[in-house]
Amino acid sequence: MLDDIQSLRDSAREDIESASGLKDIHDLRVKYLGKKGILTSYLKSLGSIAKEERREYGQTLNETKGLIESLLNGREEDLKSSELEKNLASESIDVTITGRKIPFGHLHPVTQVLDEIISIFISLGFTVEDGPEIEHDFYNFEALNFPKDHPARDMQDTFFINDDVVLRTHTSSVQVRVMENNSPPLRVIVPGKVYRCDSDVSHIPMFHQLEGFLIDKNIRMSDLKGTLELFIHRVFGPETSIRLRPSFFPFTEPSAEIDISCVICNGSGCNVCSSTGWIEILGAGMINPHVYENAGYEPDMYTGFAFGLGIERVAMLKYGINDIRLFPENDKRFLDQF
Ligand code: PHE
């Protein structure tokens, strides 16, 4: 009997020493000390042992139980601490290593150019106004002296919501809105999105414009030219020349198309300026008296000028971009260059 216990101790010691993980310890605890474990079955058989031997045998079994328990606990502690060490080693972080850079975004090139242009006009005393992108036919066309069925409407490739409501085709739609609520002198710019049903390398259906208008007494075309020249010099440099070409807009009279000397070839001729040395940059003119009437101003009281500028076009010339469709695509490889 006592021999059996001795070999039980030996095998338990051997098992426990060779345990390689906490799972093994658990299994061995069940094997030896569990309800159906080996030692438990010895304890259960105590009753069948002769009375005189029972005491000594019982004591030995209890000692064995204590021994196995302490062997298991000891080995368990060892395994736990070596597992901890292993985890510490594998999960350690090197706090001296250089950090990984988080890529920062930045403002879209169109926003950057728009902000630059806005700040130039703010420095000239203009205030910024806003208007709806879904607009009444009245403000987009009628009030600006585009009669219904006038061919000039066709030039605007309008998106219609219904007969009376359009996606504004230009920021000029805000002119009469501002005039209705304010009286001159007015010095206003209106940056914003406009919509036209058109798409190719130089047109996208949604783009940005900046409208500007100045209304007061005795405003002359030379004021328009001076203001635009100063603006162009700030954006493209003082060596840039401008010229005014006669044009037509229903809401300005006279009207002009403003060209700048080609910023790519400095006027000597290249494919951006179609070898002319000039690039068209904006539309402008003296506000047509009909517009004042439509806004409820007394006719002949005021004069003023207006101009409208495509922001993507300015950005393309400034950065030498040859396809306007790159702006709304938002490819990071493109945007990262600005
Ligand atoms: N609104 C015109 C356009 O989009 C530009 C313009 C604005 C012309 C103001 C004259 C005066 O083509």
Short mmCIF file of C-alpha atoms and ligand atoms in Angstrom, two decimals:
data_model
loop_
_atom_site.label_atom_id
_atom_site.label_comp_id
_atom_site.label_asym_id
_atom_site.label_seq_id
_atom_site.Cartn_x
_atom_site.Cartn_y
_atom_site.Cartn_z
CA MET A 1 0.00 0.00 0.00
CA LEU A 2 2.56 2.53 1.12
CA ASP A 3 4.64 1.56 -1.91
CA ASP A 4 1.73 2.47 -4.16
CA ILE A 5 1.57 5.88 -2.57
CA GLN A 6 5.27 6.37 -3.04
CA SER A 7 5.01 5.63 -6.74
CA LEU A 8 1.97 7.91 -6.93
CA ARG A 9 4.08 10.70 -5.46
CA ASP A 10 6.88 9.98 -7.93
CA SER A 11 4.63 10.00 -10.95
CA ALA A 12 2.85 13.14 -9.77
CA ARG A 13 6.19 14.89 -9.24
CA GLU A 14 7.35 13.85 -12.70
CA ASP A 15 4.07 14.94 -14.34
CA ILE A 16 4.12 18.29 -12.61
CA GLU A 17 7.72 19.02 -13.45
CA SER A 18 7.13 18.35 -17.09
CA ALA A 19 3.98 20.50 -17.24
CA SER A 20 4.63 23.12 -19.90
CA GLY A 21 1.67 25.43 -19.47
CA LEU A 22 -1.18 26.48 -17.22
CA LYS A 23 -3.52 24.19 -19.08
CA ASP A 24 -1.33 21.20 -18.10
CA ILE A 25 -1.46 22.27 -14.45
CA HIS A 26 -5.22 22.40 -14.60
CA ASP A 27 -5.41 18.95 -16.20
CA LEU A 28 -3.02 17.48 -13.59
CA ARG A 29 -5.04 18.95 -10.74
CA VAL A 30 -8.07 17.16 -12.14
CA LYS A 31 -6.08 13.97 -12.72
CA TYR A 32 -4.77 13.75 -9.15
CA LEU A 33 -7.04 15.81 -6.93
CA GLY A 34 -10.29 16.04 -8.87
CA LYS A 35 -13.52 14.30 -7.81
CA LYS A 36 -12.56 11.28 -9.86
CA GLY A 37 -8.83 11.82 -9.42
CA ILE A 38 -6.29 9.19 -8.43
CA LEU A 39 -5.65 10.48 -4.93
CA THR A 40 -9.35 10.93 -4.32
CA SER A 41 -9.97 7.30 -5.17
CA TYR A 42 -7.31 6.29 -2.61
CA LEU A 43 -9.03 8.42 0.01
CA LYS A 44 -12.36 6.85 -0.83
CA SER A 45 -10.94 3.38 -0.26
CA LEU A 46 -9.84 4.23 3.32
CA GLY A 47 -12.93 2.53 4.73
CA SER A 48 -11.86 -0.85 3.45
CA ILE A 49 -8.49 -0.73 5.19
CA ALA A 50 -7.84 -2.63 8.40
CA LYS A 51 -8.43 -0.44 11.42
CA GLU A 52 -4.87 -0.64 12.77
CA GLU A 53 -3.35 0.53 9.47
CA ARG A 54 -6.00 3.11 8.65
CA ARG A 55 -4.55 5.92 10.77
CA GLU A 56 -1.07 5.82 9.34
CA TYR A 57 -2.37 5.26 5.83
CA GLY A 58 -4.78 8.17 6.09
CA GLN A 59 -2.07 10.45 7.38
CA THR A 60 0.25 9.47 4.51
CA LEU A 61 -2.51 10.13 2.00
CA ASN A 62 -3.14 13.59 3.50
CA GLU A 63 0.54 14.41 3.35
CA THR A 64 0.61 13.24 -0.25
CA LYS A 65 -2.35 15.41 -1.06
CA GLY A 66 -0.59 18.42 0.53
CA LEU A 67 2.60 17.59 -1.35
CA ILE A 68 0.86 17.33 -4.73
CA GLU A 69 -1.02 20.54 -4.04
CA SER A 70 2.12 22.44 -3.19
CA LEU A 71 3.98 20.97 -6.18
CA LEU A 72 1.12 22.06 -8.45
CA ASN A 73 0.98 25.54 -6.91
CA GLY A 74 4.72 26.00 -7.13
CA ARG A 75 4.87 24.92 -10.74
CA GLU A 76 1.85 27.06 -11.52
CA GLU A 77 3.59 30.14 -10.08
CA ASP A 78 6.71 29.41 -12.10
CA LEU A 79 4.77 29.00 -15.30
CA LYS A 80 2.76 32.16 -14.66
CA SER A 81 5.82 34.28 -14.13
CA SER A 82 7.64 32.90 -17.14
CA GLU A 83 4.55 33.49 -19.25
CA LEU A 84 4.41 37.05 -17.96
CA GLU A 85 8.04 37.55 -18.82
CA LYS A 86 7.47 36.15 -22.27
CA ASN A 87 4.53 38.52 -22.78
CA LEU A 88 6.48 41.47 -21.49
CA ALA A 89 9.29 40.69 -23.88
CA SER A 90 7.07 40.22 -26.91
CA GLU A 91 4.74 43.14 -26.17
CA SER A 92 7.37 45.61 -25.13
CA ILE A 93 7.45 48.94 -26.96
CA ASP A 94 10.55 50.79 -27.81
CA VAL A 95 9.74 54.31 -26.65
CA THR A 96 12.89 55.66 -28.27
CA ILE A 97 11.80 54.68 -31.79
CA THR A 98 10.83 57.59 -34.10
CA GLY A 99 7.05 58.06 -34.37
CA ARG A 100 5.14 57.29 -37.53
CA LYS A 101 3.86 60.49 -39.17
CA ILE A 102 0.09 60.89 -39.42
CA PRO A 103 -0.63 62.33 -42.87
CA PHE A 104 -2.29 65.75 -42.49
CA GLY A 105 -4.85 66.97 -44.98
CA HIS A 106 -5.00 70.55 -46.20
CA LEU A 107 -7.40 72.90 -47.91
CA HIS A 108 -8.47 71.99 -51.43
CA PRO A 109 -6.60 74.01 -54.11
CA VAL A 110 -9.88 75.64 -55.17
CA THR A 111 -10.50 76.73 -51.57
CA GLN A 112 -6.94 78.04 -51.29
CA VAL A 113 -7.29 80.15 -54.44
CA LEU A 114 -10.77 81.30 -53.40
CA ASP A 115 -9.48 82.37 -49.97
CA GLU A 116 -6.61 84.28 -51.57
CA ILE A 117 -8.97 86.11 -53.96
CA ILE A 118 -11.47 86.89 -51.19
CA SER A 119 -8.74 88.39 -49.03
CA ILE A 120 -7.58 90.66 -51.89
CA PHE A 121 -11.10 92.10 -52.26
CA ILE A 122 -11.58 92.38 -48.50
CA SER A 123 -8.42 94.49 -48.43
CA LEU A 124 -10.13 96.78 -50.97
CA GLY A 125 -13.14 97.22 -48.69
CA PHE A 126 -15.49 94.67 -50.28
CA THR A 127 -17.84 92.66 -48.06
CA VAL A 128 -18.75 89.01 -48.65
CA GLU A 129 -22.36 88.05 -49.41
CA ASP A 130 -24.04 84.72 -50.00
CA GLY A 131 -27.08 83.49 -51.89
CA PRO A 132 -28.98 80.27 -52.65
CA GLU A 133 -27.69 77.72 -55.15
CA ILE A 134 -31.25 76.67 -55.98
CA GLU A 135 -32.55 79.91 -57.37
CA HIS A 136 -35.64 81.53 -58.83
CA ASP A 137 -35.61 82.20 -62.54
CA PHE A 138 -36.20 85.83 -61.53
CA TYR A 139 -32.84 86.35 -59.78
CA ASN A 140 -30.80 84.16 -62.11
CA PHE A 141 -32.25 85.59 -65.35
CA GLU A 142 -35.26 87.87 -65.37
CA ALA A 143 -33.96 90.56 -62.98
CA LEU A 144 -30.64 90.49 -64.81
CA ASN A 145 -32.36 91.57 -67.99
CA PHE A 146 -32.54 88.14 -69.63
CA PRO A 147 -36.09 88.23 -71.00
CA LYS A 148 -37.83 84.86 -71.37
CA ASP A 149 -36.86 83.23 -74.70
CA HIS A 150 -33.82 85.50 -75.03
CA PRO A 151 -31.03 83.59 -76.82
CA ALA A 152 -28.52 84.68 -74.14
CA ARG A 153 -30.20 82.14 -71.82
CA ASP A 154 -28.98 79.33 -74.09
CA MET A 155 -25.38 80.29 -73.37
CA GLN A 156 -25.87 79.26 -69.75
CA ASP A 157 -26.65 75.50 -70.13
CA THR A 158 -29.15 75.66 -67.31
CA PHE A 159 -30.21 72.81 -65.03
CA PHE A 160 -33.92 73.35 -64.44
CA ILE A 161 -35.72 72.22 -61.26
CA ASN A 162 -38.99 73.41 -62.82
CA ASP A 163 -40.13 76.30 -65.03
CA ASP A 164 -39.45 78.85 -62.31
CA VAL A 165 -36.57 77.33 -60.36
CA VAL A 166 -33.02 76.60 -61.58
CA LEU A 167 -29.62 75.66 -60.21
CA ARG A 168 -27.97 79.06 -60.41
CA THR A 169 -25.80 79.30 -63.51
CA HIS A 170 -23.74 82.20 -62.15
CA THR A 171 -23.19 84.12 -58.94
CA SER A 172 -24.64 87.19 -60.69
CA SER A 173 -27.93 85.83 -59.28
CA VAL A 174 -27.00 87.43 -55.97
CA GLN A 175 -26.69 90.98 -57.39
CA VAL A 176 -30.38 91.88 -57.24
CA ARG A 177 -30.86 90.00 -53.93
CA VAL A 178 -28.24 92.27 -52.35
CA MET A 179 -29.55 95.42 -54.04
CA GLU A 180 -33.08 94.71 -52.78
CA ASN A 181 -31.91 94.74 -49.18
CA ASN A 182 -29.21 97.41 -49.26
CA SER A 183 -28.69 100.80 -50.76
CA PRO A 184 -25.49 102.11 -52.31
CA PRO A 185 -22.67 102.65 -51.85
CA LEU A 186 -22.16 98.89 -52.23
CA ARG A 187 -18.90 97.00 -52.55
CA VAL A 188 -19.74 93.30 -52.59
CA ILE A 189 -18.20 89.99 -53.54
CA VAL A 190 -20.12 86.71 -53.76
CA PRO A 191 -18.03 83.53 -53.84
CA GLY A 192 -19.91 80.31 -54.46
CA LYS A 193 -20.83 77.23 -56.47
CA VAL A 194 -22.61 77.49 -59.79
CA TYR A 195 -24.02 74.82 -62.10
CA ARG A 196 -24.05 74.29 -65.84
CA CYS A 197 -24.91 71.26 -67.91
CA ASP A 198 -21.50 70.96 -69.56
CA SER A 199 -18.47 68.68 -69.18
CA ASP A 200 -15.07 68.49 -70.91
CA VAL A 201 -11.41 69.39 -70.15
CA SER A 202 -12.37 72.98 -69.44
CA HIS A 203 -15.95 72.59 -68.13
CA ILE A 204 -17.47 70.74 -65.17
CA PRO A 205 -21.14 70.81 -64.22
CA MET A 206 -20.44 72.33 -60.81
CA PHE A 207 -17.73 74.95 -60.44
CA HIS A 208 -16.94 78.05 -58.45
CA GLN A 209 -17.30 81.69 -59.32
CA LEU A 210 -16.64 84.93 -57.59
CA GLU A 211 -18.97 87.76 -58.41
CA GLY A 212 -17.99 91.30 -57.60
CA PHE A 213 -19.93 94.52 -57.93
CA LEU A 214 -19.52 98.08 -56.85
CA ILE A 215 -22.36 100.61 -56.98
CA ASP A 216 -22.14 104.29 -56.07
CA LYS A 217 -22.47 107.68 -57.70
CA ASN A 218 -20.12 108.48 -60.58
CA ILE A 219 -18.52 105.06 -60.92
CA ARG A 220 -16.82 104.75 -64.29
CA MET A 221 -15.39 102.02 -66.46
CA SER A 222 -11.90 103.17 -65.50
CA ASP A 223 -12.76 102.20 -61.89
CA LEU A 224 -13.58 98.72 -63.14
CA LYS A 225 -10.34 98.49 -65.08
CA GLY A 226 -8.25 99.81 -62.19
CA THR A 227 -9.81 97.43 -59.68
CA LEU A 228 -9.35 94.40 -61.92
CA GLU A 229 -5.80 95.35 -62.83
CA LEU A 230 -4.86 95.61 -59.16
CA PHE A 231 -6.52 92.25 -58.51
CA ILE A 232 -4.76 90.53 -61.44
CA HIS A 233 -1.38 91.94 -60.38
CA ARG A 234 -1.86 90.56 -56.86
CA VAL A 235 -2.80 87.08 -58.12
CA PHE A 236 -0.51 86.67 -61.14
CA GLY A 237 2.24 89.21 -60.48
CA PRO A 238 2.75 92.89 -61.43
CA GLU A 239 4.26 92.04 -64.82
CA THR A 240 0.89 90.66 -66.04
CA SER A 241 -0.98 92.96 -68.45
CA ILE A 242 -4.73 93.07 -68.93
CA ARG A 243 -6.90 94.08 -71.87
CA LEU A 244 -10.64 94.61 -72.25
CA ARG A 245 -12.44 93.17 -75.28
CA PRO A 246 -16.01 94.21 -76.13
CA SER A 247 -18.52 91.52 -75.25
CA PHE A 248 -22.16 91.05 -74.36
CA PHE A 249 -24.00 90.27 -71.12
CA PRO A 250 -27.65 91.32 -70.74
CA PHE A 251 -26.99 92.76 -67.28
CA THR A 252 -24.00 94.96 -68.15
CA GLU A 253 -23.68 97.73 -70.72
CA PRO A 254 -21.06 98.11 -72.00
CA SER A 255 -19.75 94.61 -71.39
CA ALA A 256 -16.22 93.33 -71.66
CA GLU A 257 -14.27 90.14 -71.65
CA ILE A 258 -11.04 90.63 -69.66
CA ASP A 259 -7.88 88.94 -70.94
CA ILE A 260 -4.52 88.70 -69.21
CA SER A 261 -1.16 88.29 -70.90
CA CYS A 262 -0.44 84.56 -70.98
CA VAL A 263 1.09 83.54 -67.65
CA ILE A 264 2.61 80.44 -69.22
CA CYS A 265 4.57 82.03 -72.14
CA ASN A 266 4.50 85.70 -71.00
CA GLY A 267 2.76 86.67 -74.22
CA SER A 268 5.09 85.09 -76.76
CA GLY A 269 2.54 82.42 -77.74
CA CYS A 270 2.01 78.83 -76.55
CA ASN A 271 -0.73 76.20 -76.73
CA VAL A 272 -2.42 77.41 -73.51
CA CYS A 273 -3.10 80.82 -75.12
CA SER A 274 -3.55 79.29 -78.62
CA SER A 275 -0.50 81.31 -79.71
CA THR A 276 -2.34 84.60 -79.12
CA GLY A 277 -0.37 85.61 -76.04
CA TRP A 278 -3.67 86.38 -74.22
CA ILE A 279 -5.92 84.33 -71.97
CA GLU A 280 -9.55 85.11 -71.22
CA ILE A 281 -10.02 85.30 -67.47
CA LEU A 282 -13.30 87.01 -66.62
CA GLY A 283 -16.45 88.75 -67.76
CA ALA A 284 -17.35 92.25 -66.61
CA GLY A 285 -19.11 95.46 -67.44
CA MET A 286 -21.02 98.50 -66.22
CA ILE A 287 -24.28 97.43 -64.55
CA ASN A 288 -27.20 97.84 -66.96
CA PRO A 289 -29.73 100.45 -65.72
CA HIS A 290 -32.51 97.85 -66.20
CA VAL A 291 -30.96 95.86 -63.35
CA TYR A 292 -31.25 98.86 -61.00
CA GLU A 293 -34.87 99.24 -62.03
CA ASN A 294 -35.56 95.57 -61.38
CA ALA A 295 -34.01 95.94 -57.92
CA GLY A 296 -36.24 98.93 -57.14
CA TYR A 297 -33.54 101.61 -57.33
CA GLU A 298 -34.35 104.98 -58.80
CA PRO A 299 -33.07 104.87 -62.38
CA ASP A 300 -30.16 107.17 -63.24
CA MET A 301 -29.24 107.66 -59.59
CA TYR A 302 -26.31 105.26 -59.48
CA THR A 303 -23.66 103.72 -61.66
CA GLY A 304 -21.53 100.71 -60.95
CA PHE A 305 -19.56 97.84 -62.34
CA ALA A 306 -19.78 94.07 -62.00
CA PHE A 307 -17.47 91.20 -62.83
CA GLY A 308 -17.60 87.42 -62.63
CA LEU A 309 -14.60 85.14 -62.33
CA GLY A 310 -14.22 81.34 -62.56
CA ILE A 311 -12.15 80.13 -59.63
CA GLU A 312 -11.06 76.81 -61.16
CA ARG A 313 -9.85 78.74 -64.20
CA VAL A 314 -7.65 80.95 -62.02
CA ALA A 315 -6.32 77.89 -60.17
CA MET A 316 -5.54 76.15 -63.49
CA LEU A 317 -3.52 79.12 -64.75
CA LYS A 318 -1.80 79.68 -61.42
CA TYR A 319 -0.70 76.06 -61.10
CA GLY A 320 -0.46 75.06 -64.77
CA ILE A 321 -3.27 72.47 -64.61
CA ASN A 322 -4.67 71.44 -67.99
CA ASP A 323 -7.81 69.48 -67.05
CA ILE A 324 -10.50 71.10 -64.88
CA ARG A 325 -11.97 67.67 -64.06
CA LEU A 326 -9.04 66.98 -61.74
CA PHE A 327 -10.54 69.37 -59.15
CA PRO A 328 -13.70 67.45 -58.23
CA GLU A 329 -12.02 64.05 -58.60
CA ASN A 330 -10.19 64.50 -55.27
CA ASP A 331 -7.41 62.06 -56.11
CA LYS A 332 -4.94 62.44 -53.23
CA ARG A 333 -1.97 62.26 -55.61
CA PHE A 334 -3.30 65.39 -57.28
CA LEU A 335 -4.33 67.23 -54.12
CA ASP A 336 -1.05 66.51 -52.33
CA GLN A 337 0.75 68.77 -54.82
CA PHE A 338 -0.82 71.93 -53.41
N1 PHE B 1 -22.15 86.02 -64.86
C1 PHE B 1 -21.30 86.05 -66.01
C2 PHE B 1 -20.97 84.58 -66.40
O1 PHE B 1 -21.10 83.72 -65.60
C3 PHE B 1 -20.03 86.79 -65.76
C4 PHE B 1 -20.24 88.24 -65.48
C5 PHE B 1 -20.47 88.72 -64.22
C6 PHE B 1 -20.25 89.17 -66.55
C7 PHE B 1 -20.67 90.08 -63.98
C8 PHE B 1 -20.44 90.49 -66.33
C9 PHE B 1 -20.64 90.94 -65.04
O2 PHE B 1 -20.58 84.34 -67.53
#
